[in-house]
Every structure is written in C-alpha cells, then in structure tokens.
Tab-separated table of C-alpha atoms in Angstrom:
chain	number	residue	atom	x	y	z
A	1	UNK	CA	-9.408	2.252	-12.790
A	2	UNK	CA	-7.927	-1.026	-13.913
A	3	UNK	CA	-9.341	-4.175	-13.575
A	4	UNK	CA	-8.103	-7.925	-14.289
A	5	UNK	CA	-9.606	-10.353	-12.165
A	6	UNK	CA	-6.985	-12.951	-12.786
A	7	UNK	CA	-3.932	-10.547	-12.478
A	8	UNK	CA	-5.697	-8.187	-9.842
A	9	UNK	CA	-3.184	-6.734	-7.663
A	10	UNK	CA	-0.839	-5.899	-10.230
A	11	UNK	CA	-3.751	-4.084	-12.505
A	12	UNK	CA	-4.626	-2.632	-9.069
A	13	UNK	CA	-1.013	-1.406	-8.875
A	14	UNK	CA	0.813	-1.663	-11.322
A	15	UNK	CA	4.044	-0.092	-9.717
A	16	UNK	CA	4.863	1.263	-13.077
A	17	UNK	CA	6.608	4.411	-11.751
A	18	UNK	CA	8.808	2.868	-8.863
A	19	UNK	CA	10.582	-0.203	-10.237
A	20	UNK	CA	13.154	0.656	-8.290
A	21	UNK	CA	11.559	-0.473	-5.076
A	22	UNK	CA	10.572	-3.766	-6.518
A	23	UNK	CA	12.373	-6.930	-6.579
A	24	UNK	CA	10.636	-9.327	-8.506
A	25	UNK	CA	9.218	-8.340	-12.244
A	26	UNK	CA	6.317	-10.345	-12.219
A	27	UNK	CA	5.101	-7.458	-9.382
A	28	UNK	CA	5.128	-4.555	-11.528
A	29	UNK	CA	4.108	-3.378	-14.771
A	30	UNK	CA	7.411	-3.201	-16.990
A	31	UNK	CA	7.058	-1.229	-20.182
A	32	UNK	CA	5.079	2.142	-21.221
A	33	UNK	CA	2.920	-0.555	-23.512
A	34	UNK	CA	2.326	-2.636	-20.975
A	35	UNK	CA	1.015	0.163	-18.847
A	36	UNK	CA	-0.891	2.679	-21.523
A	37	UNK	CA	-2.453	-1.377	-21.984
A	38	UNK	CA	-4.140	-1.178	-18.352
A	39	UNK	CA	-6.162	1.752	-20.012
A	40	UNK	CA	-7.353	0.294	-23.244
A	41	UNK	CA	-11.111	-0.234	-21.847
A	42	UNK	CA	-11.300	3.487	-21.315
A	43	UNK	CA	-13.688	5.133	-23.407
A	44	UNK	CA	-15.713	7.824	-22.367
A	45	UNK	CA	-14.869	8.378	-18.869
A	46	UNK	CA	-13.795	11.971	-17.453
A	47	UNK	CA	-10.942	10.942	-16.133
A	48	UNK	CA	-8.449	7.259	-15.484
A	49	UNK	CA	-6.175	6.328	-12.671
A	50	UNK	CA	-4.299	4.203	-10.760
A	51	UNK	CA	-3.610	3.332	-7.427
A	52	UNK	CA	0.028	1.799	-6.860
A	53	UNK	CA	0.500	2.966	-3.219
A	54	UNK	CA	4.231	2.665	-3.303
A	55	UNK	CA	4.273	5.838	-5.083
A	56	UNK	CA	4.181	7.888	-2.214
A	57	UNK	CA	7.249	5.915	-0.882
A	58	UNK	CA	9.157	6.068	-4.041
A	59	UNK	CA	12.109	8.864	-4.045
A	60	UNK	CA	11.609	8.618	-7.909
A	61	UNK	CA	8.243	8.165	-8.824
A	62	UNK	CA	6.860	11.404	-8.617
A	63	UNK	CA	9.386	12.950	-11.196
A	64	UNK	CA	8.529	9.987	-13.418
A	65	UNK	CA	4.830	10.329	-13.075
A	66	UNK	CA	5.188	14.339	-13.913
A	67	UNK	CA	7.370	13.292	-16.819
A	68	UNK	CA	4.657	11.262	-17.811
A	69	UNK	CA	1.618	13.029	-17.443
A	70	UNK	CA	2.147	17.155	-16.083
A	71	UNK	CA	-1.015	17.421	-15.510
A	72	UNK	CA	-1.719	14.391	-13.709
A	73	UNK	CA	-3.728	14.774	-10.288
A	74	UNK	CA	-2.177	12.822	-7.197
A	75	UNK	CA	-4.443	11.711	-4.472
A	76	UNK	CA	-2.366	10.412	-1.078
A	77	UNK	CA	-4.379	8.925	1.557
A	78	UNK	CA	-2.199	8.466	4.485
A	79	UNK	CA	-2.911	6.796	8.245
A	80	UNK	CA	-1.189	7.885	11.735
A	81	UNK	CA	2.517	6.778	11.376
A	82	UNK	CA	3.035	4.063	13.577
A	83	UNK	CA	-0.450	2.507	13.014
A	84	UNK	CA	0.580	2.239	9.158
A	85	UNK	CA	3.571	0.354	10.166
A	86	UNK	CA	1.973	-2.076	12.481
A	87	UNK	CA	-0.325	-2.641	9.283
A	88	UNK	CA	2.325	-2.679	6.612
A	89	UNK	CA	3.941	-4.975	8.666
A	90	UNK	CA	1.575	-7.664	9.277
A	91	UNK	CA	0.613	-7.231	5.101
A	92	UNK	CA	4.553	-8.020	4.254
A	93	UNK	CA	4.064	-11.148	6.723
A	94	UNK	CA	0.649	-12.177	4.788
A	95	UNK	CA	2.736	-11.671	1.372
A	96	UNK	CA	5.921	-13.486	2.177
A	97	UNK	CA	7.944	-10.137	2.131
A	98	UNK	CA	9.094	-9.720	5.732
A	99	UNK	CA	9.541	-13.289	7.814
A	100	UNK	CA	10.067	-11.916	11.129
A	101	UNK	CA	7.049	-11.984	13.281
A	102	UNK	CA	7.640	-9.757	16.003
A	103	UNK	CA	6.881	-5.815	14.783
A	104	UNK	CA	9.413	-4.704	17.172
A	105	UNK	CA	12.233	-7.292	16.101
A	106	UNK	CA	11.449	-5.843	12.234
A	107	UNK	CA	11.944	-2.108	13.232
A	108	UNK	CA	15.411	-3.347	15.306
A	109	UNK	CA	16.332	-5.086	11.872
A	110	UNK	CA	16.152	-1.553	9.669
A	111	UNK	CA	19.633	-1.017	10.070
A	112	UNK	CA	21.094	-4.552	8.511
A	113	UNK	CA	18.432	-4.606	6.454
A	114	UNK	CA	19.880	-1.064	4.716
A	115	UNK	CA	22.814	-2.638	4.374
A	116	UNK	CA	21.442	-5.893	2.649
A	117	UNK	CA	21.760	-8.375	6.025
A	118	UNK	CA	18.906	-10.193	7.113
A	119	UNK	CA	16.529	-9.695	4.520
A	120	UNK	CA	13.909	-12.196	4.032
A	121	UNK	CA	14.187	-15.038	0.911
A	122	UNK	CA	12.341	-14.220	-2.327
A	123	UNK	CA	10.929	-10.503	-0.828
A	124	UNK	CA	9.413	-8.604	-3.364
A	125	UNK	CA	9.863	-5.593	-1.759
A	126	UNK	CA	13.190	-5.555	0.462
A	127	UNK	CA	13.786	-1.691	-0.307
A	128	UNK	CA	10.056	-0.944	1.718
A	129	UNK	CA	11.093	-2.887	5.119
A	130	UNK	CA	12.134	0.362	6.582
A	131	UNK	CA	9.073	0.539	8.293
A	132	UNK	CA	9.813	4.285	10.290
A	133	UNK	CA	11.021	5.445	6.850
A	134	UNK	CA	7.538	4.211	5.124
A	135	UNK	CA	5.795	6.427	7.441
A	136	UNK	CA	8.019	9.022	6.980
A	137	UNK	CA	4.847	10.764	4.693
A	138	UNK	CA	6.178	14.448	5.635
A	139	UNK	CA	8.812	13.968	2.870
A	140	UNK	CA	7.232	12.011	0.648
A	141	UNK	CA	4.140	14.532	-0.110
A	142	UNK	CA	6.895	17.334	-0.184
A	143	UNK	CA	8.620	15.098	-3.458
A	144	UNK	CA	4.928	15.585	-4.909
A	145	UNK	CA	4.694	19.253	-3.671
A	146	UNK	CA	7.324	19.891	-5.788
A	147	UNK	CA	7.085	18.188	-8.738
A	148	UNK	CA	3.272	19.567	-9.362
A	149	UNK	CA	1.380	22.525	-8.078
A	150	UNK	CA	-0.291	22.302	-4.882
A	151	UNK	CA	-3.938	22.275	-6.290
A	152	UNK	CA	-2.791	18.985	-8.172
A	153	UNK	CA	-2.029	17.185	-5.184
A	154	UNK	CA	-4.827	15.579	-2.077
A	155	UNK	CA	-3.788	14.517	1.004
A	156	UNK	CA	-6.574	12.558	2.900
A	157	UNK	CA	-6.573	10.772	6.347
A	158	UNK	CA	-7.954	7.483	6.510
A	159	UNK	CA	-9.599	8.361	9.423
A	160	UNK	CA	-11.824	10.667	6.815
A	161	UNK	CA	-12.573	7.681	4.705
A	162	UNK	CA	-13.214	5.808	7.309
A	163	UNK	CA	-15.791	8.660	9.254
A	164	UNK	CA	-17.268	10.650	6.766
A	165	UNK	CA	-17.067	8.157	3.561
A	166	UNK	CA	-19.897	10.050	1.737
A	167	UNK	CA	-17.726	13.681	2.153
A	168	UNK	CA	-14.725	12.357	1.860
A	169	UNK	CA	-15.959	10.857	-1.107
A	170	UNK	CA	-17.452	14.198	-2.524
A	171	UNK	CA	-14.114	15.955	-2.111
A	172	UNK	CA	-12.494	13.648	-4.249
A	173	UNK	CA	-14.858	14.101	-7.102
A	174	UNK	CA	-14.647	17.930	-6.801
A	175	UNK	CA	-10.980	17.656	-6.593
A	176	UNK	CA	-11.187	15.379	-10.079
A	177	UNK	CA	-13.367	18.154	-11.581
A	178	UNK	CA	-16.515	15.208	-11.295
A	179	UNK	CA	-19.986	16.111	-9.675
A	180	UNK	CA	-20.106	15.741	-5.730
A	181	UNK	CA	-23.331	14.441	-6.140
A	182	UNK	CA	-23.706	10.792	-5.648
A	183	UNK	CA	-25.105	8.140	-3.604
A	184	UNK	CA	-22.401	5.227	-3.088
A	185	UNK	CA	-23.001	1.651	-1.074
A	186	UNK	CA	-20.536	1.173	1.612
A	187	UNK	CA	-18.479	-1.933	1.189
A	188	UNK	CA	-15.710	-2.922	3.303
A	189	UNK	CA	-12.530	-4.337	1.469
A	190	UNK	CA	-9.595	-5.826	2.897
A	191	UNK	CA	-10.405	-6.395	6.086
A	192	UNK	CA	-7.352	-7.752	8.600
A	193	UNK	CA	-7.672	-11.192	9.355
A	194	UNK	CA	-5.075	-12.957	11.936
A	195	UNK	CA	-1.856	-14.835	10.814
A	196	UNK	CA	-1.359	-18.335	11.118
A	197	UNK	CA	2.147	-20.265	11.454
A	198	UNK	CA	0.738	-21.849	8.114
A	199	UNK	CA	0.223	-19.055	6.525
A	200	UNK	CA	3.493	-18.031	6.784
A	201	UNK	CA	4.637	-21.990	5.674
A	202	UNK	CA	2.616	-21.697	2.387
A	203	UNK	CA	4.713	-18.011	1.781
A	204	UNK	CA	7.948	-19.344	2.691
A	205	UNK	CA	7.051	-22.232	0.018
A	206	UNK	CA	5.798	-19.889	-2.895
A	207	UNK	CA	9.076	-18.048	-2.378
A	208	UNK	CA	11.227	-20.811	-3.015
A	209	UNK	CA	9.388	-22.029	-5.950
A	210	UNK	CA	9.352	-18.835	-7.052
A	211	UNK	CA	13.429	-19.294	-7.414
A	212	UNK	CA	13.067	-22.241	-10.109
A	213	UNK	CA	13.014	-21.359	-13.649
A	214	UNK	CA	10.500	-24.262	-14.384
A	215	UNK	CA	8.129	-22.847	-11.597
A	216	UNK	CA	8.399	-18.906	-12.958
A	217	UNK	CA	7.660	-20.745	-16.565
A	218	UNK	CA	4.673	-23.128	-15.293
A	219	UNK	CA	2.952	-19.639	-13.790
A	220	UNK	CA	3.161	-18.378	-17.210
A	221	UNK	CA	1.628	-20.870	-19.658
A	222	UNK	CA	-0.825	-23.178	-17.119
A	223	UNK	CA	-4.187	-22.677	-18.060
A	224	UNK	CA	-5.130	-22.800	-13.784
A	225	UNK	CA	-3.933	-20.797	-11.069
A	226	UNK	CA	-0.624	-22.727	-9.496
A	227	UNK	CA	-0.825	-20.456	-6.465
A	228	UNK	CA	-4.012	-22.009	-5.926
A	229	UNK	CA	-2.647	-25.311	-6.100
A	230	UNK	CA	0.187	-24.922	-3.967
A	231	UNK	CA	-2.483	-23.569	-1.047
A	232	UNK	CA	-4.452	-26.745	-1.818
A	233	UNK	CA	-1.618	-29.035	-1.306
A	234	UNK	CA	-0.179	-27.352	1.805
A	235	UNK	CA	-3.404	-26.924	3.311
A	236	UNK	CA	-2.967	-30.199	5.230
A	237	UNK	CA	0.201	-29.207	7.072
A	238	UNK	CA	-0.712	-25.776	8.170
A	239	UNK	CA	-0.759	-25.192	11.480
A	240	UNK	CA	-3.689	-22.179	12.458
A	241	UNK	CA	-1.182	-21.425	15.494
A	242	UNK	CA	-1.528	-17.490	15.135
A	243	UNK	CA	2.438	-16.106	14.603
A	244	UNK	CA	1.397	-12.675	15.663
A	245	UNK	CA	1.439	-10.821	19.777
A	246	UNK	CA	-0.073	-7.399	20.497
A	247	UNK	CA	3.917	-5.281	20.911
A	248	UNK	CA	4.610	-4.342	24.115
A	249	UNK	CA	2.775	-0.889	25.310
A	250	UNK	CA	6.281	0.636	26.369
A	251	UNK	CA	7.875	-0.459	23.024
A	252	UNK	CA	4.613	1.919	21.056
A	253	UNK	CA	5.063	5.064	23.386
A	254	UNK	CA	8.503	5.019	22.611
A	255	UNK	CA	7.727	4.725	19.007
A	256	UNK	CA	5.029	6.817	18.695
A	257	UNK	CA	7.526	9.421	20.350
A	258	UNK	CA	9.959	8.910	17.854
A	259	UNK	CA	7.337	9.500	15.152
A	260	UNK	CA	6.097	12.666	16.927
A	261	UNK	CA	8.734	15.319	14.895
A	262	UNK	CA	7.313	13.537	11.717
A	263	UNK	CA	3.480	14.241	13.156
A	264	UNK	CA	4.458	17.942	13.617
A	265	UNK	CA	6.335	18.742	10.375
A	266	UNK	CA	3.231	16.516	8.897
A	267	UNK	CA	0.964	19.098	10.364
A	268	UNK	CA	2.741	22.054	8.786
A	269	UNK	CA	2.933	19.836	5.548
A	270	UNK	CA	-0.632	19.584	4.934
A	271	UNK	CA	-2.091	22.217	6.839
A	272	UNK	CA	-4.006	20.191	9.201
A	273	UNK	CA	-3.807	19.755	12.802
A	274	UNK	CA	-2.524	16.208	14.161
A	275	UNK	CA	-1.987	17.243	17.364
A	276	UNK	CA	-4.995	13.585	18.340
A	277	UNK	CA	-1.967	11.460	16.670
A	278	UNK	CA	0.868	12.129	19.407
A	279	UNK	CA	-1.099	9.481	22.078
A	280	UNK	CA	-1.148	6.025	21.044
A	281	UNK	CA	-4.577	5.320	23.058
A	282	UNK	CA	-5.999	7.828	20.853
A	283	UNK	CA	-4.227	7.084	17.326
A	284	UNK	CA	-5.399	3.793	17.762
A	285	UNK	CA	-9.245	4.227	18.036
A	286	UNK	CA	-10.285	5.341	14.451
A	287	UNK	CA	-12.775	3.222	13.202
A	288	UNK	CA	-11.958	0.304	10.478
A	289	UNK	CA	-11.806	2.430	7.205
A	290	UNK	CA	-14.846	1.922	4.593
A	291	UNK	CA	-13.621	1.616	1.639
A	292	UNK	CA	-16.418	2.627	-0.731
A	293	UNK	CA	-17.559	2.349	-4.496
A	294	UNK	CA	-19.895	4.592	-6.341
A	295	UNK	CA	-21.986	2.900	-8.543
A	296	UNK	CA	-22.964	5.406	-11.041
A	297	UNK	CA	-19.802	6.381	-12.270
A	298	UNK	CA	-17.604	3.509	-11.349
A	299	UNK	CA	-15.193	5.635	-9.433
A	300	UNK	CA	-13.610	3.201	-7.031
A	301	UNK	CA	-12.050	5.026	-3.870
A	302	UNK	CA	-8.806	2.320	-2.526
A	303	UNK	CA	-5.754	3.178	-0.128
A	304	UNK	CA	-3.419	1.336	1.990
A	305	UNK	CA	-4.548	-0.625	4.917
C-alpha cells in the first residue's frame, strides 16, 4: 500500500480513478506516471493496492479501474447509511469541504447544492455533499458488480472490522489469495475528535489562501510544511467553542426511514441480512471500528470512518 509521510493522504488515496469528483488537483493523483509512481517500492509482495474511498462513490471509476487492471480485486467496506453520513459530514467540516454545521441544514442544502448554489468556498469535493446519495452503496457496488465478476468484488461491514478484526481480517487475505494465518496488533486510527469554532476558522483560512497563486506556489517549493504554519499562527485566535449538536431524534427516524428502501435493496445486493440497520437505537451501537495492521506481511486493512 502506498506510503509518503509528507504527502500521506493523497498516497493513501490517490483518487486516481475519479477526478471527476474532485475539485482541486493538488487532491488527487493526475497522470498514469504519477500513479504506477505510488508503486515503485513494490518488490516482492503478492499483491499492491490502494485505498481511495471515493471509488465506491464514483459513477466512473469502476469502468476506469477495469480498464486499467481486469483483474483487479475490489474490496468495499461500507457502514449503516445514515451513520456514514453523520460521519462524512463532520470529516468535510474537519477538512474545510462543507461549512455548514448543522447535519440536518447540509442534507436540506442537497438540492441547491446539485445545482451549484450554496456550495462552500475552496471545497475540494463539492460533487460528494450529497450526503443521502453517498450512502446510496446499493448502486454503487452494482457499478462494480458489473464491471468485474462477483468473486472479484468484497463487501464488508464495518461493524465486522470493528467486532471480529482478526476474521474479518482472515477473509480478506483469503479473498487476496494470501494465508489467513496471522497474528495482527490492534491499533485504532482515526479516531473522531469534536469540532471547534477554530477549527473551522483555520479551514475557512487555508481555503482562501489556497485561491492565491503565490500561496499554491509557496506549498510547492518551501522546504517546511506551510499548513503547519498557518495552524501555528491562528492558534491564538481559535476559539475551542465546539460548532457541532447531537440532530434532533425526530429529524434521524425520519432519515433513517428514508434510507430504509436503500437497506433492503442493500440486503438483496450483498446477500446479507440488514434487517438490525432499520432502528436508529440499534444502527448506532456498533462499537468504534479497529482498524488493524498485520505486521508480518505489511498488509494494512483502512476504510472510511
């Protein structure tokens, strides 16, 4: 799997196959040399990946990526609908993609936002703040069903990962044609931590940087890390007020009841029963996901939040 400590979210995902969901370059990987670069450490392993999550999103990427590489084995990992967009949501808000603070507000604004109103300055991603159509996974795996045959495609619930890491874990290397057999430490990555009305400051402040050609240049060729700079120098005037509210209860049973036709023609999708997801008490209460590493082989197991 990629690694670049410096650049490590876009050798994490490179986005390579859905450039049309992404706004700014500097957020994906542009060219094939650029990309086939990511694998140039690769020597002797059994088998190299990637994990740009947007993929599964993407109405395009999974005819690219079977353009690319027919035999290529795709591994989803997907979460109860409207408990991905509640966490989608709030990662947008850490990013600087979405500035509206209220989760409910940002599913009333899917409809401008379609339409190119009210979408938030310097986003990186305005194309993925149709939350209901992000969890929309039904359709997405079906783009994938048909692209490649079914025994080159994984669907996994986080709830799995986050349960039975060491099976879960096992299935994957079966399903890559690598031994099951493996002990792996448990270490727990990207773990949610609350939003601040200065966090959201320092964003907004990146973002319009971002828009001067000086800035975008000064990114490029300064031997330190500007983004580091900027949080040092805003530090001062951020306010820790947290931005974010729990939604109102009546506001997720109605959305979780919107979601429910999705839930059942997920269910026939996949072939597994999701029957625990229709009751938001219940969709709620998985356990925060693992997300585990095996040592041995340096397979490294990642998925959305």
């Amino acid at each position: 799997m990629p690694y670049d400590r410096r650049s490590y979210w876009l050798a994490k995902e490179p986005g390579y196959f859905c450039s049309e969901l992404i706004a700014r370059p500097n957020l994906a990987v542009n060219g094939p040399r650029e990309y086939l670069r990511l694998f140039s450490a690769a020597t002797d392993q059994l088998q190299i990946g990637e994990a740009s999550a947007l993929y599964l999103y993407s109405q395009q990427a999974a005819q690219r990526i079977q353009q690319f590489c027919p035999t290529a084995k795709i591994i989803a990992l997907i979460r109860e609908p409207v408990a991905m967009m509640r966490s989608w949501h709030a990662d947008n808000l850490r990013h600087g993609h979405d500035d509206v603070t209220s989760f409910e507000r940002a599913i009333e604004l899917e409809e401008p936002r379609r339409n190119g109103k009210s979408l938030p300055f310097g986003s990186g991603y305005p194309a993925c703040l149709q939350y209901r159509a992000m969890a929309t996974f039904s359709q997405q795996i079906e783009r994938y069903l048909q692209q490649f045959r079914r025994n080159q495609v994984k669907v996994l619930l986080l709830e799995d990962l986050a349960t039975a890491p060491q099976k879960t874990l096992g299935d994957v290397l079966q399903f890559l044609d690598l031994s099951p057999d493996c002990s792996l430490d448990q270490v727990v990555h990207n773990q949610r931590v609350g939003l601040s009305q200065g966090d959201l400051l320092k964003q907004k402040a990146k973002n319009w940087l971002r828009g001067f050609g000086a800035v975008r240049l000064a990114r490029r060729v300064l031997p330190f890390n500007l983004d580091r700079c900027l949080d040092l120098a805003l530090r001062p005037m951020m306010s820790r007020t947290p931005v974010q509210s729990s939604p109102d209860p009546g506001f997720l049973a109605d959305l979780h009841q919107q979601m429910r036709p999705e839930v059942e023609r997920l269910s026939e999708v996949i072939h597994r029963d999701l029957s625990h997801w229709f009751s938001p008490l219940q969709a709620h209460t998985v356990p925060s996901p693992h997300l585990t590493r095996q040592r041995e082989r340096k397979v490294h197991v990642s998925g959305d939040e």
